Amino acid sequence: MSLVNLLRIAWQALRRNITRSILTMLGIIIGVGAVITSMAIGAGAQAAVLAQIESLGANLVVVIPGAISSGGVSLGTGSRTTLKLPDVDAIASTVPDVAGAAPYSQTSAQVVAGGMNWYTAIGGTTPSYTTVRSWSVAQGRFFTRAEVDQAAKVAVLGNTVQQNLFPEGGAVGSIVIVKNVPFRVIGVLAPKGQSGFGRDQDDIVMVPITTLLDRLTGQAWVQNIFVSAATPEAVPAVVDATERLLRLRHHLTAAQPDDFTIRNIADVQQVRLATSQTQALLLAGIAVVSLVVGGIGNMNIMLVSVTERTREIGLRMAVGARGRDILLQFLVEALTLACLGGLIGIAIGVGTAQGSSALGHWPVIVSPFSILLGFISSLLVGVVFGFYPAQRAAALDPIVALRYE
Amino acid sequence: MTNGAPARGRTMEAAPSSGDPLIDVREMTKVYGEGDTAVRALRGVSLRVQAGEFVAIMGPSGSGKSTFMHLLGCLDRPTSGSYRLAGQEVSRLSGDELAAVRNRRIGFVFQSFNLLARTTAQENVELPLLYAGVPRDMRVQRARALLRQVGLGDRLGHRPSELSGGQQQRVAIARALANGAPLLMADEPTGNLDSASSVEIMTFVRELNRSEGITVVLVTHDVSIAAWSKRVVTFRDGLIIDDRPSAEAVPPQVRDGVLGTAPAPEARP
């Protein structure tokens, strides 16, 4: 029996009972669809987390002031005032493997521009901030080192602020007033989206750290120092060296605890990434279970089909079909159904993924790998679960099969 | 995947010489089950059928005639004894080898037609050719010629549900002839037919026997059907108890009644 004839026989048999064929395929369609959809959603979620890590800045370490503890009462992290601007320069210039270090202090204020106003965060920093946080300028420019040194009254707007204050555009070159201080807008930041914690990072106005401290907050210390390590591997060494340097600069004795805290943000984000990977794996696992259940359903219908077609099998044997001809016929039928079901399942899976992306605004990524995996697993299900019914058919005694009512 | 047997199914088997019977069964037994529950369906049967004979096998149910039919049809293997079909010992062949023998040497006609449902007459007739590995264009050609021969040249694309019982049985006969088998085995071929269709089918079978030289073995419990044959073999309790020309086996009034209503074989197209 040639392959063409086998395919012809299988195709005739499938066409003869369309309803049964579709029912048989249903399990595989749903299983493969679930595999594709869940993998697309899992990959999308992972990509979203990766993008957040990316938006945070590469290999980021954050130094924040320590807690004031006096007479057993602790005021909590960040209440100390020991981090100073020279600490930032010292870190940038002496700690090895540091790509950049930038101070960051923040306050909140009403920002007024012409007839519009907007309550937002005012961040003070240095030009290094753009490299440390991997944040670029969409229009105009960021402020320079010289402007920081001069405590110039210049501002760079976040995308959200720009949209609210200058809905018609034309932000760059305009004047905005913050706490009665006029600032010249010199640039607009590129949109960065939500932070890993759901805050709108674009709802911000950036000014030189010196201007912020001198004119807006009156503080002499900085709230954060962002340090970027040159490579992910260098992060722990940078954390250690920074700690040693700051203890030295703050004249702490061995008995005294740190008056600052160093956080390895990248680690936190790596944990989130691992979590999302686990979720994706879990989703894929559930999808595989549904595929296996679909395969078992497929097998059940094939078994019923073999029983239903007992006389047909007997007749085929009487006119010269050997056991393996029958076996191959039913295997090819199962494979054809699995193949068709797999293709339909892929179409439905991709459609569902795109649909949930369009309707639910979920990040989804349909990878060619998941399509290939879906197709191959449908074929595997076809062979594995088609084999037992096919073997049952091939093992029938022609006399018994011919007499079957 | 065709096996290497020569000329599988393609050509008409040459009839064995008169000294070499087409069917040569010796001391055949068939026992179902084992020990105390064993049923001895055949208890030592010997039968020779020459090529070109038309034999009816009769007997009450449980007589072993169905078992004997299955063994003659190579659907099963005997417990002991020998069976030479067209000179080939087939009683010890494997399942696959038996399938090849059935495909090449035996055409089956069943009481319930056993056509594939939702399948055209032509595709049904093509079935044995498919398993013989005959190329598609030859299959189509042969199936069409056979359907024309059984008078269904205008029903090639009809499905069994669109054909009458007699027409369905004619499709089944065309299928049995597809591979040019020398032996036609008919198991109660008229059991599901009305008397007019029965006469039509039996006339056709007799015509095949007379003009094409096809050996016919017919199992029936109906003496009026056995009357169409030339030789009647009667079974009882797993043994052949009677074997004589149908002229002697069938009462004259039955014989006259049946054959009197039948059209002359030559009248068929």
mmCIF file of C-alpha atoms in Angstrom, chain B residues 112-227:
data_model
loop_
_atom_site.group_PDB
_atom_site.id
_atom_site.type_symbol
_atom_site.label_atom_id
_atom_site.label_comp_id
_atom_site.label_asym_id
_atom_site.label_seq_id
_atom_site.Cartn_x
_atom_site.Cartn_y
_atom_site.Cartn_z
ATOM 1 C CA SER B 112 -25.574 -8.017 3.977
ATOM 2 C CA PHE B 113 -23.574 -6.781 0.944
ATOM 3 C CA ASN B 114 -20.931 -5.152 3.214
ATOM 4 C CA LEU B 115 -20.431 -2.146 0.986
ATOM 5 C CA LEU B 116 -18.695 0.851 2.506
ATOM 6 C CA ALA B 117 -21.345 3.402 3.399
ATOM 7 C CA ARG B 118 -21.110 6.920 1.948
ATOM 8 C CA THR B 119 -18.725 5.540 -0.665
ATOM 9 C CA THR B 120 -19.518 5.411 -4.356
ATOM 10 C CA ALA B 121 -20.099 2.147 -6.182
ATOM 11 C CA GLN B 122 -16.907 2.700 -8.140
ATOM 12 C CA GLU B 123 -14.818 3.296 -5.012
ATOM 13 C CA ASN B 124 -16.308 0.173 -3.431
ATOM 14 C CA VAL B 125 -15.294 -1.912 -6.427
ATOM 15 C CA GLU B 126 -11.830 -0.337 -6.394
ATOM 16 C CA LEU B 127 -11.206 -1.465 -2.818
ATOM 17 C CA PRO B 128 -9.549 -4.880 -3.511
ATOM 18 C CA LEU B 129 -7.503 -3.258 -6.299
ATOM 19 C CA LEU B 130 -6.309 -0.645 -3.823
ATOM 20 C CA TYR B 131 -5.003 -3.346 -1.506
ATOM 21 C CA ALA B 132 -3.455 -5.134 -4.489
ATOM 22 C CA GLY B 133 -1.443 -2.011 -5.264
ATOM 23 C CA VAL B 134 -3.001 -1.457 -8.687
ATOM 24 C CA PRO B 135 -2.281 2.040 -10.037
ATOM 25 C CA ARG B 136 -5.099 4.534 -9.926
ATOM 26 C CA ASP B 137 -5.945 4.779 -13.601
ATOM 27 C CA MET B 138 -6.048 0.988 -13.946
ATOM 28 C CA ARG B 139 -8.254 0.751 -10.852
ATOM 29 C CA VAL B 140 -10.719 3.251 -12.213
ATOM 30 C CA GLN B 141 -10.777 1.566 -15.614
ATOM 31 C CA ARG B 142 -11.291 -1.911 -14.148
ATOM 32 C CA ALA B 143 -13.949 -0.802 -11.656
ATOM 33 C CA ARG B 144 -15.932 0.940 -14.375
ATOM 34 C CA ALA B 145 -15.703 -2.062 -16.688
ATOM 35 C CA LEU B 146 -16.909 -4.390 -13.924
ATOM 36 C CA LEU B 147 -19.811 -2.149 -12.979
ATOM 37 C CA ARG B 148 -20.828 -2.024 -16.622
ATOM 38 C CA GLN B 149 -20.590 -5.829 -16.713
ATOM 39 C CA VAL B 150 -23.017 -6.130 -13.767
ATOM 40 C CA GLY B 151 -25.325 -3.646 -15.483
ATOM 41 C CA LEU B 152 -24.560 -0.649 -13.290
ATOM 42 C CA GLY B 153 -22.565 1.384 -15.811
ATOM 43 C CA ASP B 154 -24.868 4.329 -15.150
ATOM 44 C CA ARG B 155 -24.586 4.095 -11.351
ATOM 45 C CA LEU B 156 -20.819 4.550 -10.917
ATOM 46 C CA GLY B 157 -21.120 7.522 -8.592
ATOM 47 C CA HIS B 158 -24.095 6.239 -6.602
ATOM 48 C CA ARG B 159 -23.679 5.463 -2.931
ATOM 49 C CA PRO B 160 -25.094 2.249 -1.421
ATOM 50 C CA SER B 161 -27.966 4.167 0.171
ATOM 51 C CA GLU B 162 -29.017 5.274 -3.310
ATOM 52 C CA LEU B 163 -29.107 1.722 -4.696
ATOM 53 C CA SER B 164 -31.667 -1.071 -4.310
ATOM 54 C CA GLY B 165 -30.711 -4.288 -2.540
ATOM 55 C CA GLY B 166 -30.219 -6.131 -5.818
ATOM 56 C CA GLN B 167 -28.094 -3.305 -7.177
ATOM 57 C CA GLN B 168 -26.013 -3.246 -4.000
ATOM 58 C CA GLN B 169 -25.397 -6.975 -4.301
ATOM 59 C CA ARG B 170 -24.358 -6.501 -7.913
ATOM 60 C CA VAL B 171 -21.823 -3.885 -6.755
ATOM 61 C CA ALA B 172 -20.587 -6.465 -4.250
ATOM 62 C CA ILE B 173 -20.236 -9.054 -7.039
ATOM 63 C CA ALA B 174 -18.296 -6.553 -9.145
ATOM 64 C CA ARG B 175 -16.037 -5.991 -6.145
ATOM 65 C CA ALA B 176 -15.557 -9.752 -5.709
ATOM 66 C CA LEU B 177 -14.484 -9.998 -9.360
ATOM 67 C CA ALA B 178 -12.174 -6.986 -9.232
ATOM 68 C CA ASN B 179 -8.901 -8.831 -8.798
ATOM 69 C CA GLY B 180 -9.815 -11.584 -11.231
ATOM 70 C CA ALA B 181 -10.108 -14.162 -8.469
ATOM 71 C CA PRO B 182 -10.864 -17.716 -9.735
ATOM 72 C CA LEU B 183 -13.068 -18.455 -6.694
ATOM 73 C CA LEU B 184 -16.270 -16.695 -5.712
ATOM 74 C CA MET B 185 -17.521 -17.396 -2.201
ATOM 75 C CA ALA B 186 -21.098 -16.372 -1.596
ATOM 76 C CA ASP B 187 -22.521 -16.511 1.923
ATOM 77 C CA GLU B 188 -26.345 -16.422 1.717
ATOM 78 C CA PRO B 189 -26.081 -13.882 -1.126
ATOM 79 C CA THR B 190 -29.846 -13.612 -1.501
ATOM 80 C CA GLY B 191 -30.707 -13.635 2.196
ATOM 81 C CA ASN B 192 -31.564 -9.952 2.237
ATOM 82 C CA LEU B 193 -33.211 -9.793 -1.174
ATOM 83 C CA ASP B 194 -36.752 -10.200 -2.428
ATOM 84 C CA SER B 195 -37.429 -13.126 -4.744
ATOM 85 C CA ALA B 196 -37.160 -11.112 -7.984
ATOM 86 C CA SER B 197 -33.792 -9.680 -6.977
ATOM 87 C CA SER B 198 -32.714 -13.121 -5.786
ATOM 88 C CA VAL B 199 -33.435 -14.583 -9.206
ATOM 89 C CA GLU B 200 -31.573 -11.698 -10.834
ATOM 90 C CA ILE B 201 -28.495 -12.217 -8.633
ATOM 91 C CA MET B 202 -28.478 -16.000 -8.979
ATOM 92 C CA THR B 203 -28.865 -15.726 -12.736
ATOM 93 C CA PHE B 204 -25.874 -13.452 -12.824
ATOM 94 C CA VAL B 205 -23.808 -15.760 -10.612
ATOM 95 C CA ARG B 206 -24.661 -18.764 -12.790
ATOM 96 C CA GLU B 207 -23.701 -16.761 -15.856
ATOM 97 C CA LEU B 208 -20.317 -15.951 -14.317
ATOM 98 C CA ASN B 209 -19.828 -19.630 -13.594
ATOM 99 C CA ARG B 210 -20.862 -20.746 -17.057
ATOM 100 C CA SER B 211 -19.224 -18.201 -19.313
ATOM 101 C CA GLU B 212 -16.236 -16.993 -17.272
ATOM 102 C CA GLY B 213 -15.437 -20.341 -15.688
ATOM 103 C CA ILE B 214 -15.411 -18.824 -12.211
ATOM 104 C CA THR B 215 -15.730 -21.436 -9.480
ATOM 105 C CA VAL B 216 -18.637 -20.631 -7.185
ATOM 106 C CA VAL B 217 -19.048 -21.892 -3.628
ATOM 107 C CA LEU B 218 -22.390 -20.865 -2.223
ATOM 108 C CA VAL B 219 -23.531 -21.266 1.367
ATOM 109 C CA THR B 220 -27.273 -21.334 1.824
ATOM 110 C CA HIS B 221 -29.968 -22.958 3.885
ATOM 111 C CA ASP B 222 -32.510 -22.343 1.117
ATOM 112 C CA VAL B 223 -32.966 -25.329 -1.164
ATOM 113 C CA SER B 224 -34.419 -23.150 -3.925
ATOM 114 C CA ILE B 225 -31.137 -21.204 -4.018
ATOM 115 C CA ALA B 226 -29.107 -24.421 -3.898
ATOM 116 C CA ALA B 227 -31.073 -25.503 -6.967
#
